[in-house]
Tab-separated table of C-alpha atoms in Angstrom:
chain	number	residue	atom	x	y	z
A	1	MET	CA	-17.550	-21.702	61.689
A	2	LEU	CA	-17.073	-20.221	65.268
A	3	SER	CA	-20.790	-20.862	66.698
A	4	SER	CA	-21.863	-19.500	70.097
A	5	PHE	CA	-24.290	-20.168	72.980
A	6	TYR	CA	-26.283	-18.446	75.419
A	7	ILE	CA	-26.165	-18.811	79.237
A	8	VAL	CA	-29.274	-17.852	81.087
A	9	PHE	CA	-29.500	-17.468	84.857
A	10	ILE	CA	-32.848	-17.046	86.199
A	11	ALA	CA	-33.271	-16.586	90.271
A	12	VAL	CA	-36.347	-15.853	91.977
A	13	GLY	CA	-36.447	-15.438	95.789
A	14	LEU	CA	-39.739	-14.808	97.479
A	15	HIS	CA	-40.883	-15.213	100.892
A	16	ALA	CA	-44.416	-14.661	102.115
A	17	THR	CA	-44.835	-13.695	105.960
A	18	ILE	CA	-48.020	-15.239	106.664
A	19	HIS	CA	-49.196	-14.420	110.052
A	20	CYS	CA	-51.243	-17.423	110.649
A	21	PHE	CA	-48.444	-19.356	110.504
A	22	PRO	CA	-46.705	-19.692	113.858
A	23	GLY	CA	-43.303	-21.443	112.938
A	24	THR	CA	-41.104	-23.107	115.647
A	25	GLN	CA	-38.493	-21.517	117.485
A	26	ASP	CA	-34.700	-22.637	117.003
A	27	GLU	CA	-32.710	-22.300	120.042
A	28	GLY	CA	-29.500	-22.673	117.897
A	29	LYS	CA	-26.546	-20.399	117.978
A	30	GLY	CA	-26.011	-17.669	115.371
A	31	ASN	CA	-26.793	-18.104	111.738
A	32	ASP	CA	-26.361	-22.010	112.175
A	33	VAL	CA	-24.236	-21.659	108.944
A	34	ASN	CA	-21.537	-23.076	110.332
A	35	ASN	CA	-23.439	-25.180	112.989
A	36	SER	CA	-25.512	-27.246	110.756
A	37	PRO	CA	-25.404	-31.089	111.178
A	38	PRO	CA	-22.645	-32.846	109.655
A	39	GLY	CA	-23.103	-33.284	106.043
A	40	ASN	CA	-21.387	-33.749	103.112
A	41	SER	CA	-17.765	-32.890	103.892
A	42	THR	CA	-16.976	-31.449	100.252
A	43	ILE	CA	-20.033	-29.064	100.343
A	44	HIS	CA	-18.941	-27.380	103.538
A	45	LYS	CA	-15.346	-27.322	102.372
A	46	MET	CA	-16.795	-25.591	98.888
A	47	SER	CA	-18.848	-23.321	101.068
A	48	THR	CA	-15.851	-20.754	101.623
A	49	ASN	CA	-15.146	-20.791	97.960
A	50	ASN	CA	-18.585	-20.095	97.051
A	51	ALA	CA	-19.021	-17.336	99.477
A	52	ASP	CA	-15.827	-15.486	98.303
A	53	PHE	CA	-16.947	-15.751	94.654
A	54	ALA	CA	-20.128	-14.257	95.812
A	55	PHE	CA	-18.800	-11.412	97.443
A	56	ASN	CA	-16.078	-10.695	94.596
A	57	LEU	CA	-19.157	-10.748	91.884
A	58	TYR	CA	-21.160	-8.464	94.221
A	59	ARG	CA	-18.280	-5.907	94.523
A	60	LYS	CA	-18.252	-5.771	90.581
A	61	LEU	CA	-21.778	-5.647	90.342
A	62	ALA	CA	-22.065	-3.024	93.129
A	63	SER	CA	-19.308	-0.659	91.396
A	64	GLU	CA	-20.985	-0.799	88.082
A	65	ASN	CA	-24.421	-0.152	89.280
A	66	THR	CA	-23.651	2.571	91.714
A	67	GLY	CA	-26.850	4.212	93.328
A	68	LYS	CA	-29.031	1.071	92.157
A	69	ASN	CA	-30.342	-1.900	93.770
A	70	VAL	CA	-28.116	-5.006	93.474
A	71	PHE	CA	-29.285	-8.216	93.546
A	72	PHE	CA	-28.438	-11.977	92.371
A	73	SER	CA	-27.972	-15.733	93.106
A	74	PRO	CA	-24.000	-16.462	93.638
A	75	VAL	CA	-25.141	-20.372	93.795
A	76	SER	CA	-26.741	-19.951	90.833
A	77	VAL	CA	-23.850	-18.405	88.896
A	78	SER	CA	-21.170	-20.696	90.339
A	79	SER	CA	-23.077	-23.951	89.670
A	80	ALA	CA	-23.869	-23.232	85.914
A	81	PHE	CA	-20.106	-22.167	85.286
A	82	ALA	CA	-19.093	-25.168	87.070
A	83	MET	CA	-21.348	-27.131	84.771
A	84	MET	CA	-19.946	-25.664	81.769
A	85	SER	CA	-16.653	-26.238	82.854
A	86	LEU	CA	-17.494	-29.912	82.541
A	87	GLY	CA	-17.245	-29.213	78.768
A	88	ALA	CA	-14.219	-27.045	78.728
A	89	ARG	CA	-10.667	-27.563	78.238
A	90	SER	CA	-7.018	-26.231	78.781
A	91	ASP	CA	-7.004	-22.296	79.992
A	92	THR	CA	-10.774	-22.084	79.406
A	93	GLN	CA	-11.538	-24.493	82.088
A	94	THR	CA	-8.782	-23.613	84.389
A	95	GLN	CA	-10.223	-19.770	84.226
A	96	ILE	CA	-13.465	-20.896	84.954
A	97	LEU	CA	-12.909	-23.004	88.074
A	98	GLU	CA	-10.097	-20.238	89.521
A	99	CYS	CA	-12.534	-17.488	89.071
A	100	LEU	CA	-15.253	-19.384	91.187
A	101	GLY	CA	-12.723	-19.276	93.749
A	102	PHE	CA	-11.242	-22.832	93.505
A	103	ASN	CA	-7.413	-23.739	94.220
A	104	LEU	CA	-6.763	-26.758	91.710
A	105	THR	CA	-3.742	-27.733	93.583
A	106	GLU	CA	-5.973	-28.172	96.745
A	107	MET	CA	-9.185	-29.628	95.294
A	108	GLN	CA	-9.532	-31.875	92.265
A	109	LYS	CA	-11.990	-30.978	89.562
A	110	GLU	CA	-13.738	-34.270	90.395
A	111	GLU	CA	-14.179	-33.304	94.052
A	112	ILE	CA	-15.428	-29.822	92.864
A	113	HIS	CA	-18.222	-31.329	90.449
A	114	GLN	CA	-19.178	-33.965	93.277
A	115	GLY	CA	-19.224	-31.144	95.797
A	116	PHE	CA	-21.628	-29.267	93.307
A	117	HIS	CA	-23.505	-32.655	92.908
A	118	HIS	CA	-24.397	-33.064	96.509
A	119	LEU	CA	-25.023	-29.192	97.038
A	120	ILE	CA	-27.712	-29.255	94.073
A	121	HIS	CA	-29.199	-32.533	95.300
A	122	THR	CA	-29.496	-31.281	99.157
A	123	LEU	CA	-31.239	-28.042	97.970
A	124	ASN	CA	-33.676	-29.899	96.006
A	125	LEU	CA	-34.715	-32.408	98.767
A	126	PRO	CA	-38.576	-32.271	99.380
A	127	ASN	CA	-39.573	-29.955	102.270
A	128	LYS	CA	-43.205	-28.909	103.384
A	129	GLU	CA	-42.017	-25.822	104.864
A	130	ILE	CA	-39.875	-24.322	102.336
A	131	GLU	CA	-40.249	-24.309	98.527
A	132	LEU	CA	-36.528	-24.614	97.154
A	133	LYS	CA	-35.821	-25.723	93.595
A	134	ALA	CA	-32.505	-25.251	91.796
A	135	GLY	CA	-31.413	-26.858	88.423
A	136	ASN	CA	-30.383	-26.234	84.756
A	137	ALA	CA	-31.734	-26.708	81.222
A	138	LEU	CA	-29.745	-27.339	78.150
A	139	PHE	CA	-31.828	-26.326	75.012
A	140	ILE	CA	-29.593	-27.737	72.110
A	141	GLN	CA	-29.702	-26.950	68.297
A	142	LYS	CA	-31.499	-30.040	66.587
A	143	GLN	CA	-29.138	-32.332	64.406
A	144	VAL	CA	-26.137	-31.081	66.125
A	145	LYS	CA	-23.982	-33.826	67.860
A	146	ILE	CA	-23.433	-33.085	71.631
A	147	LEU	CA	-20.629	-35.312	72.946
A	148	THR	CA	-22.333	-38.202	75.158
A	149	GLN	CA	-19.956	-37.841	78.009
A	150	PHE	CA	-21.048	-34.080	78.524
A	151	THR	CA	-24.894	-34.872	78.333
A	152	THR	CA	-24.557	-37.646	80.613
A	153	ASP	CA	-21.915	-35.671	83.467
A	154	VAL	CA	-24.367	-32.684	83.255
A	155	GLN	CA	-27.519	-34.720	83.875
A	156	LYS	CA	-26.149	-36.768	86.527
A	157	LEU	CA	-23.942	-34.267	88.243
A	158	TYR	CA	-25.990	-31.233	87.831
A	159	GLU	CA	-29.497	-32.656	87.541
A	160	SER	CA	-29.822	-30.799	84.257
A	161	GLU	CA	-32.600	-31.572	81.774
A	162	ALA	CA	-31.671	-31.636	77.944
A	163	PHE	CA	-34.194	-30.500	75.293
A	164	SER	CA	-33.850	-30.608	71.353
A	165	THR	CA	-34.782	-27.405	69.795
A	166	ASP	CA	-35.008	-25.919	66.510
A	167	PHE	CA	-33.391	-22.422	66.870
A	168	SER	CA	-34.413	-21.994	62.867
A	169	ASN	CA	-37.814	-21.148	64.222
A	170	ILE	CA	-36.963	-18.290	66.284
A	171	SER	CA	-40.542	-17.733	67.593
A	172	ALA	CA	-41.303	-21.525	68.390
A	173	ALA	CA	-37.642	-21.792	70.014
A	174	GLU	CA	-38.237	-18.645	72.277
A	175	GLN	CA	-41.486	-19.782	73.213
A	176	LYS	CA	-40.469	-23.292	74.408
A	177	ILE	CA	-37.692	-21.738	76.454
A	178	ASN	CA	-39.754	-19.029	78.081
A	179	ASN	CA	-42.702	-21.505	78.874
A	180	TYR	CA	-40.029	-23.644	80.599
A	181	VAL	CA	-38.666	-20.530	82.442
A	182	LYS	CA	-42.523	-19.360	83.537
A	183	LYS	CA	-42.930	-22.767	85.003
A	184	LYS	CA	-39.738	-23.021	86.879
A	185	THR	CA	-40.083	-19.605	88.597
A	186	LYS	CA	-43.931	-20.142	89.192
A	187	GLY	CA	-44.774	-17.537	86.654
A	188	LYS	CA	-42.679	-14.652	88.286
A	189	ILE	CA	-40.405	-14.422	85.522
A	190	VAL	CA	-41.993	-14.335	81.800
A	191	ASP	CA	-40.710	-13.131	78.421
A	192	LEU	CA	-37.102	-13.607	79.527
A	193	ILE	CA	-35.601	-14.946	76.118
A	194	LYS	CA	-35.927	-12.232	73.163
A	195	ASP	CA	-34.286	-11.845	69.673
A	196	LEU	CA	-32.779	-14.994	69.425
A	197	ALA	CA	-30.344	-15.282	66.694
A	198	PRO	CA	-30.979	-18.142	64.408
A	199	ASP	CA	-27.538	-19.567	64.377
A	200	THR	CA	-27.841	-20.131	68.299
A	201	TYR	CA	-26.276	-23.496	69.028
A	202	MET	CA	-27.215	-24.020	72.643
A	203	ILE	CA	-28.741	-22.106	75.637
A	204	LEU	CA	-28.276	-23.069	79.204
A	205	VAL	CA	-31.099	-22.098	81.610
A	206	ASN	CA	-29.990	-21.863	85.055
A	207	PHE	CA	-32.839	-21.546	87.603
A	208	ILE	CA	-33.534	-20.997	91.425
A	209	PHE	CA	-36.741	-20.551	93.108
A	210	PHE	CA	-37.121	-19.772	96.860
A	211	LYS	CA	-40.396	-19.245	99.043
A	212	ALA	CA	-40.575	-19.343	102.648
A	213	LYS	CA	-42.317	-18.227	105.830
A	214	TRP	CA	-40.786	-16.364	108.572
A	215	GLU	CA	-40.206	-18.526	111.722
A	216	LYS	CA	-41.500	-15.223	113.614
A	217	PRO	CA	-44.111	-13.655	110.980
A	218	PHE	CA	-44.768	-10.008	111.039
A	219	ASP	CA	-48.399	-8.578	112.064
A	220	PRO	CA	-49.669	-6.716	108.855
A	221	LEU	CA	-51.587	-4.546	111.310
A	222	GLU	CA	-48.317	-3.253	112.610
A	223	THR	CA	-47.284	-2.129	109.292
A	224	ARG	CA	-46.687	1.488	109.104
A	225	GLU	CA	-46.763	3.297	105.809
A	226	ASN	CA	-45.350	6.609	104.867
A	227	GLY	CA	-42.008	6.130	106.553
A	228	ASP	CA	-38.699	7.753	105.790
A	229	PHE	CA	-36.371	5.763	104.030
A	230	TYR	CA	-33.093	7.870	103.039
A	231	MET	CA	-31.773	6.643	99.878
A	232	SER	CA	-29.228	9.571	100.489
A	233	GLN	CA	-28.844	12.377	102.938
A	234	SER	CA	-30.987	14.462	100.332
A	235	ASP	CA	-33.101	11.699	98.551
A	236	VAL	CA	-35.718	10.318	100.779
A	237	LEU	CA	-38.315	7.676	99.783
A	238	LYS	CA	-41.759	7.088	101.315
A	239	VAL	CA	-42.000	3.308	102.149
A	240	SER	CA	-44.304	0.819	104.175
A	241	PHE	CA	-42.101	-0.472	107.374
A	242	MET	CA	-42.958	-3.971	109.147
A	243	HIS	CA	-42.644	-3.750	112.329
A	244	GLN	CA	-42.248	-6.622	115.450
A	245	ILE	CA	-40.645	-6.812	118.797
A	246	GLU	CA	-39.272	-10.276	119.020
A	247	GLU	CA	-36.061	-12.387	119.940
A	248	HIS	CA	-33.551	-12.569	117.184
A	249	PHE	CA	-29.900	-13.075	116.837
A	250	TYR	CA	-28.247	-9.907	116.177
A	251	PHE	CA	-24.740	-8.351	116.606
A	252	VAL	CA	-23.632	-4.344	116.570
A	253	ASP	CA	-20.191	-4.829	114.834
A	254	ARG	CA	-17.816	-1.875	115.912
A	255	ILE	CA	-14.894	-3.183	113.707
A	256	LEU	CA	-17.002	-3.115	110.356
A	257	ASN	CA	-19.369	-0.271	111.806
A	258	CYS	CA	-22.525	-1.900	110.970
A	259	THR	CA	-25.540	-3.762	112.414
A	260	VAL	CA	-26.090	-7.458	111.813
A	261	LEU	CA	-29.575	-9.042	112.108
A	262	GLN	CA	-30.425	-12.798	111.501
A	263	MET	CA	-33.956	-13.571	110.849
A	264	ASP	CA	-34.835	-17.404	110.606
A	265	TYR	CA	-37.360	-18.761	108.403
A	266	SER	CA	-39.296	-21.980	109.382
A	267	ARG	CA	-36.723	-24.825	108.444
A	268	ASN	CA	-33.413	-24.713	107.314
A	269	ALA	CA	-32.877	-21.157	105.949
A	270	LEU	CA	-32.204	-17.829	107.214
A	271	ALA	CA	-31.873	-14.182	106.232
A	272	ILE	CA	-28.975	-11.669	107.254
A	273	PHE	CA	-30.037	-8.015	106.742
A	274	VAL	CA	-26.685	-5.924	107.454
A	275	LEU	CA	-27.376	-2.155	108.080
A	276	PRO	CA	-24.100	-0.004	107.813
A	277	ASP	CA	-23.762	3.101	109.744
A	278	GLN	CA	-24.253	6.259	108.027
A	279	GLY	CA	-21.646	6.813	105.152
A	280	GLN	CA	-20.058	3.133	105.828
A	281	MET	CA	-21.536	1.171	102.897
A	282	LYS	CA	-18.806	1.132	100.802
A	283	THR	CA	-15.994	0.396	103.532
A	284	LEU	CA	-18.407	-2.682	104.455
A	285	GLU	CA	-18.509	-3.721	100.977
A	286	ASP	CA	-14.840	-3.750	100.376
A	287	THR	CA	-14.189	-5.850	103.370
A	288	LEU	CA	-16.863	-8.646	102.706
A	289	MET	CA	-15.510	-11.977	102.850
A	290	SER	CA	-16.352	-15.808	104.098
A	291	THR	CA	-14.405	-15.191	107.229
A	292	THR	CA	-16.866	-12.127	107.679
A	293	LEU	CA	-19.856	-14.373	107.902
A	294	ARG	CA	-17.874	-17.017	110.178
A	295	ARG	CA	-16.880	-14.203	112.340
A	296	TRP	CA	-20.215	-12.917	112.490
A	297	ASN	CA	-21.736	-16.291	113.234
A	298	HIS	CA	-19.775	-16.626	116.160
A	299	LEU	CA	-20.762	-13.020	117.651
A	300	LEU	CA	-24.183	-13.074	116.930
A	301	GLN	CA	-26.492	-13.124	120.492
A	302	LYS	CA	-30.106	-13.475	120.767
A	303	GLY	CA	-32.136	-10.805	122.289
A	304	LEU	CA	-35.302	-8.646	122.316
A	305	VAL	CA	-35.203	-6.654	118.956
A	306	ASN	CA	-37.674	-4.001	118.189
A	307	LEU	CA	-37.555	-4.032	114.490
A	308	TYR	CA	-38.653	-1.662	111.707
A	309	ILE	CA	-37.617	-3.050	108.121
A	310	PRO	CA	-39.368	-1.825	104.961
A	311	LYS	CA	-41.460	-4.253	102.595
A	312	PHE	CA	-39.581	-4.684	99.545
A	313	PHE	CA	-39.415	-5.790	95.937
A	314	ILE	CA	-36.200	-5.730	94.140
A	315	SER	CA	-35.564	-7.009	90.643
A	316	ALA	CA	-32.218	-6.846	88.879
A	317	SER	CA	-30.825	-8.185	85.706
A	318	TYR	CA	-27.430	-8.647	84.241
A	319	ASN	CA	-25.194	-9.266	81.101
A	320	LEU	CA	-22.369	-11.233	83.136
A	321	ASP	CA	-20.352	-11.674	79.935
A	322	THR	CA	-19.492	-8.126	80.479
A	323	ILE	CA	-18.749	-8.728	84.077
A	324	LEU	CA	-16.812	-11.879	84.354
A	325	PRO	CA	-14.052	-11.422	81.960
A	326	GLY	CA	-12.887	-8.569	84.496
A	327	MET	CA	-12.948	-11.381	87.088
A	328	GLY	CA	-10.905	-13.909	85.216
A	329	ILE	CA	-12.941	-15.820	82.973
A	330	GLN	CA	-11.603	-14.408	79.460
A	331	ASP	CA	-11.129	-16.899	77.054
A	332	ALA	CA	-14.573	-18.457	77.249
A	333	PHE	CA	-16.134	-15.347	75.570
A	334	THR	CA	-13.224	-15.140	72.774
A	335	ASN	CA	-12.071	-17.394	69.878
A	336	ARG	CA	-9.594	-18.817	72.044
A	337	ALA	CA	-12.443	-20.529	73.707
A	338	ASP	CA	-11.920	-24.326	74.071
A	339	PHE	CA	-15.112	-25.887	74.676
A	340	SER	CA	-14.150	-29.224	72.886
A	341	GLY	CA	-15.716	-31.131	75.656
A	342	ILE	CA	-19.137	-30.084	74.344
A	343	SER	CA	-18.637	-30.644	70.877
A	344	GLU	CA	-15.770	-31.984	68.565
A	345	HIS	CA	-17.515	-30.381	65.084
A	346	TYR	CA	-18.326	-26.696	66.580
A	347	LYS	CA	-15.696	-24.242	67.705
A	348	LEU	CA	-17.793	-22.727	70.630
A	349	LYS	CA	-17.710	-19.743	72.650
A	350	ILE	CA	-20.085	-18.077	75.081
A	351	SER	CA	-21.780	-15.398	73.619
A	352	ASN	CA	-24.183	-14.060	76.079
A	353	VAL	CA	-24.748	-14.826	80.105
A	354	VAL	CA	-27.958	-13.173	81.333
A	355	HIS	CA	-28.894	-13.198	85.024
A	356	LYS	CA	-31.997	-12.097	86.274
A	357	ALA	CA	-33.411	-12.260	89.887
A	358	VAL	CA	-35.965	-11.017	92.036
A	359	LEU	CA	-36.852	-10.606	95.518
A	360	ASP	CA	-40.262	-10.070	97.409
A	361	VAL	CA	-40.166	-9.237	101.078
A	362	GLY	CA	-43.454	-8.691	102.938
A	363	GLU	CA	-46.577	-10.015	104.301
A	364	LYS	CA	-48.639	-12.080	101.907
A	365	GLY	CA	-52.031	-10.597	100.896
A	366	THR	CA	-51.497	-7.562	102.905
A	367	GLU	CA	-54.236	-4.664	102.092
A	368	ALA	CA	-54.019	-1.294	102.391
A	369	ALA	CA	-56.906	-1.120	104.842
A	370	ALA	CA	-54.604	-3.302	106.896
A	371	VAL	CA	-52.224	-0.640	107.499
A	372	THR	CA	-52.391	2.910	109.189
A	373	GLU	CA	-51.969	5.826	106.574
A	374	LEU	CA	-50.044	8.144	109.294
A	375	ARG	CA	-46.898	9.662	109.098
A	376	MET	CA	-44.515	6.806	111.112
A	377	GLU	CA	-42.691	7.768	114.114
A	378	TRP	CA	-40.251	5.240	115.555
A	379	ARG	CA	-41.154	3.934	118.997
A	380	SER	CA	-38.818	4.389	121.401
A	381	ALA	CA	-36.740	1.663	122.645
A	382	SER	CA	-37.381	3.126	126.325
A	383	VAL	CA	-40.782	2.541	125.969
A	384	HIS	CA	-40.490	-0.749	124.224
A	385	PRO	CA	-37.857	-2.816	125.547
A	386	GLY	CA	-35.356	-4.270	123.444
A	387	ALA	CA	-32.769	-2.979	121.031
A	388	LEU	CA	-34.153	-0.837	118.157
A	389	ILE	CA	-32.910	-1.477	115.020
A	390	VAL	CA	-34.501	0.881	112.139
A	391	PHE	CA	-33.478	-0.318	108.369
A	392	ASP	CA	-34.358	3.327	107.213
A	393	ARG	CA	-31.306	3.538	105.012
A	394	PRO	CA	-29.563	1.289	102.257
A	395	PHE	CA	-28.743	-1.991	103.720
A	396	LEU	CA	-27.416	-5.530	102.377
A	397	VAL	CA	-29.662	-8.857	102.421
A	398	MET	CA	-28.325	-12.479	102.025
A	399	ILE	CA	-30.430	-15.611	102.183
A	400	LEU	CA	-28.819	-18.776	103.066
A	401	ASP	CA	-29.425	-22.444	103.205
A	402	LYS	CA	-28.105	-23.841	106.637
A	403	SER	CA	-27.440	-27.294	105.574
A	404	THR	CA	-25.180	-26.498	102.723
A	405	ARG	CA	-23.853	-23.248	103.916
A	406	SER	CA	-24.502	-21.881	100.498
A	407	ILE	CA	-25.514	-18.031	100.018
A	408	LEU	CA	-28.500	-18.697	97.776
A	409	PHE	CA	-29.097	-14.724	97.316
A	410	LEU	CA	-27.137	-11.801	98.007
A	411	GLY	CA	-27.899	-7.877	97.606
A	412	LYS	CA	-28.376	-4.408	98.398
A	413	VAL	CA	-31.370	-2.825	99.082
A	414	MET	CA	-31.050	0.955	97.812
A	415	GLU	CA	-34.590	1.866	96.823
A	416	PRO	CA	-37.247	-0.374	98.632
A	417	ARG	CA	-39.993	-0.304	96.240
A	418	GLU	CA	-43.233	-2.303	96.889
A	419	ASN	CA	-44.323	-4.905	94.310
């Protein structure tokens, strides 16, 4: 009998720009992804693989969601599939690891798993100023024998929890998993699992939660409502724009026809916003690589920026089982799948891979009374010194962890709706 299991990814990215929190200023160069203090060499070696996988998956998602917001957590997807490769064998295992960007002649499987172990452990280190938690959980059918080596490895290397679950009681199983998800995402994602099949064998839930304060927060009194955001030349959306005049790292890329802005969080994390020139989004998307990030890192310069950027909330959900076969993970979703490293008694394949991510950008607790309701006019850079950067058309956003050089979240804001 061929059994199947679900993989569910949940990624929650929240950052609140709390005006009363001053933060501290980091005088470091660029985005610090390549200038962070020396850490585990394998993590840094893997950062290139993880970044290239992130951009490859982004292009797939963007091409199949034309005109829509795109948002996901690359580190979530790659770490969960690397974890599942522990139980994969033969071509199934090779396809997973090569899709994730690893050359198995240059990096041994043991080194890959150790790298992810250090990555997850580092992301989960306590930090008073940033809430960052990443992990996995296995919900396994009661009475089903899982190989001890697999459960030991996923718990040791990927900090995964394991729960015995009675999938014959569908409502109880759904409630158990959804309660876990709700708790881990601080209530931001509820009722994720629906319509479970009674013959479900195992569910893997992968989650990442991120919440941080800007190092240089926005003043809610500077937010302007009813600004024009041009989703296209003919489609204009009225949005609230946050505004500040502060020093940030930025760079006008004449080769890729875009403007790159770095905004730091209070500690060890940063956001990169990329504004393509008019009509240049597709060209930019097609050229993004890990080398692009390294190049920007060396070229970013600190200067005064007269910045307008929308408050926005984006949410996206994807069935990656329809995306990943086109990227090379083929056998895992078919009867050719070999997950004999998970169970010797069941012939397994992956049936569903669900990924959901949300991002909320704006001042925490902003009230309508705190903003002006007049039509916004951009303040001239000649009146206010500094480079005028106005994110009034679709742009890319990345959130990175400095210490591991990892892209935690990656996306495109086509329609910046407020939460």
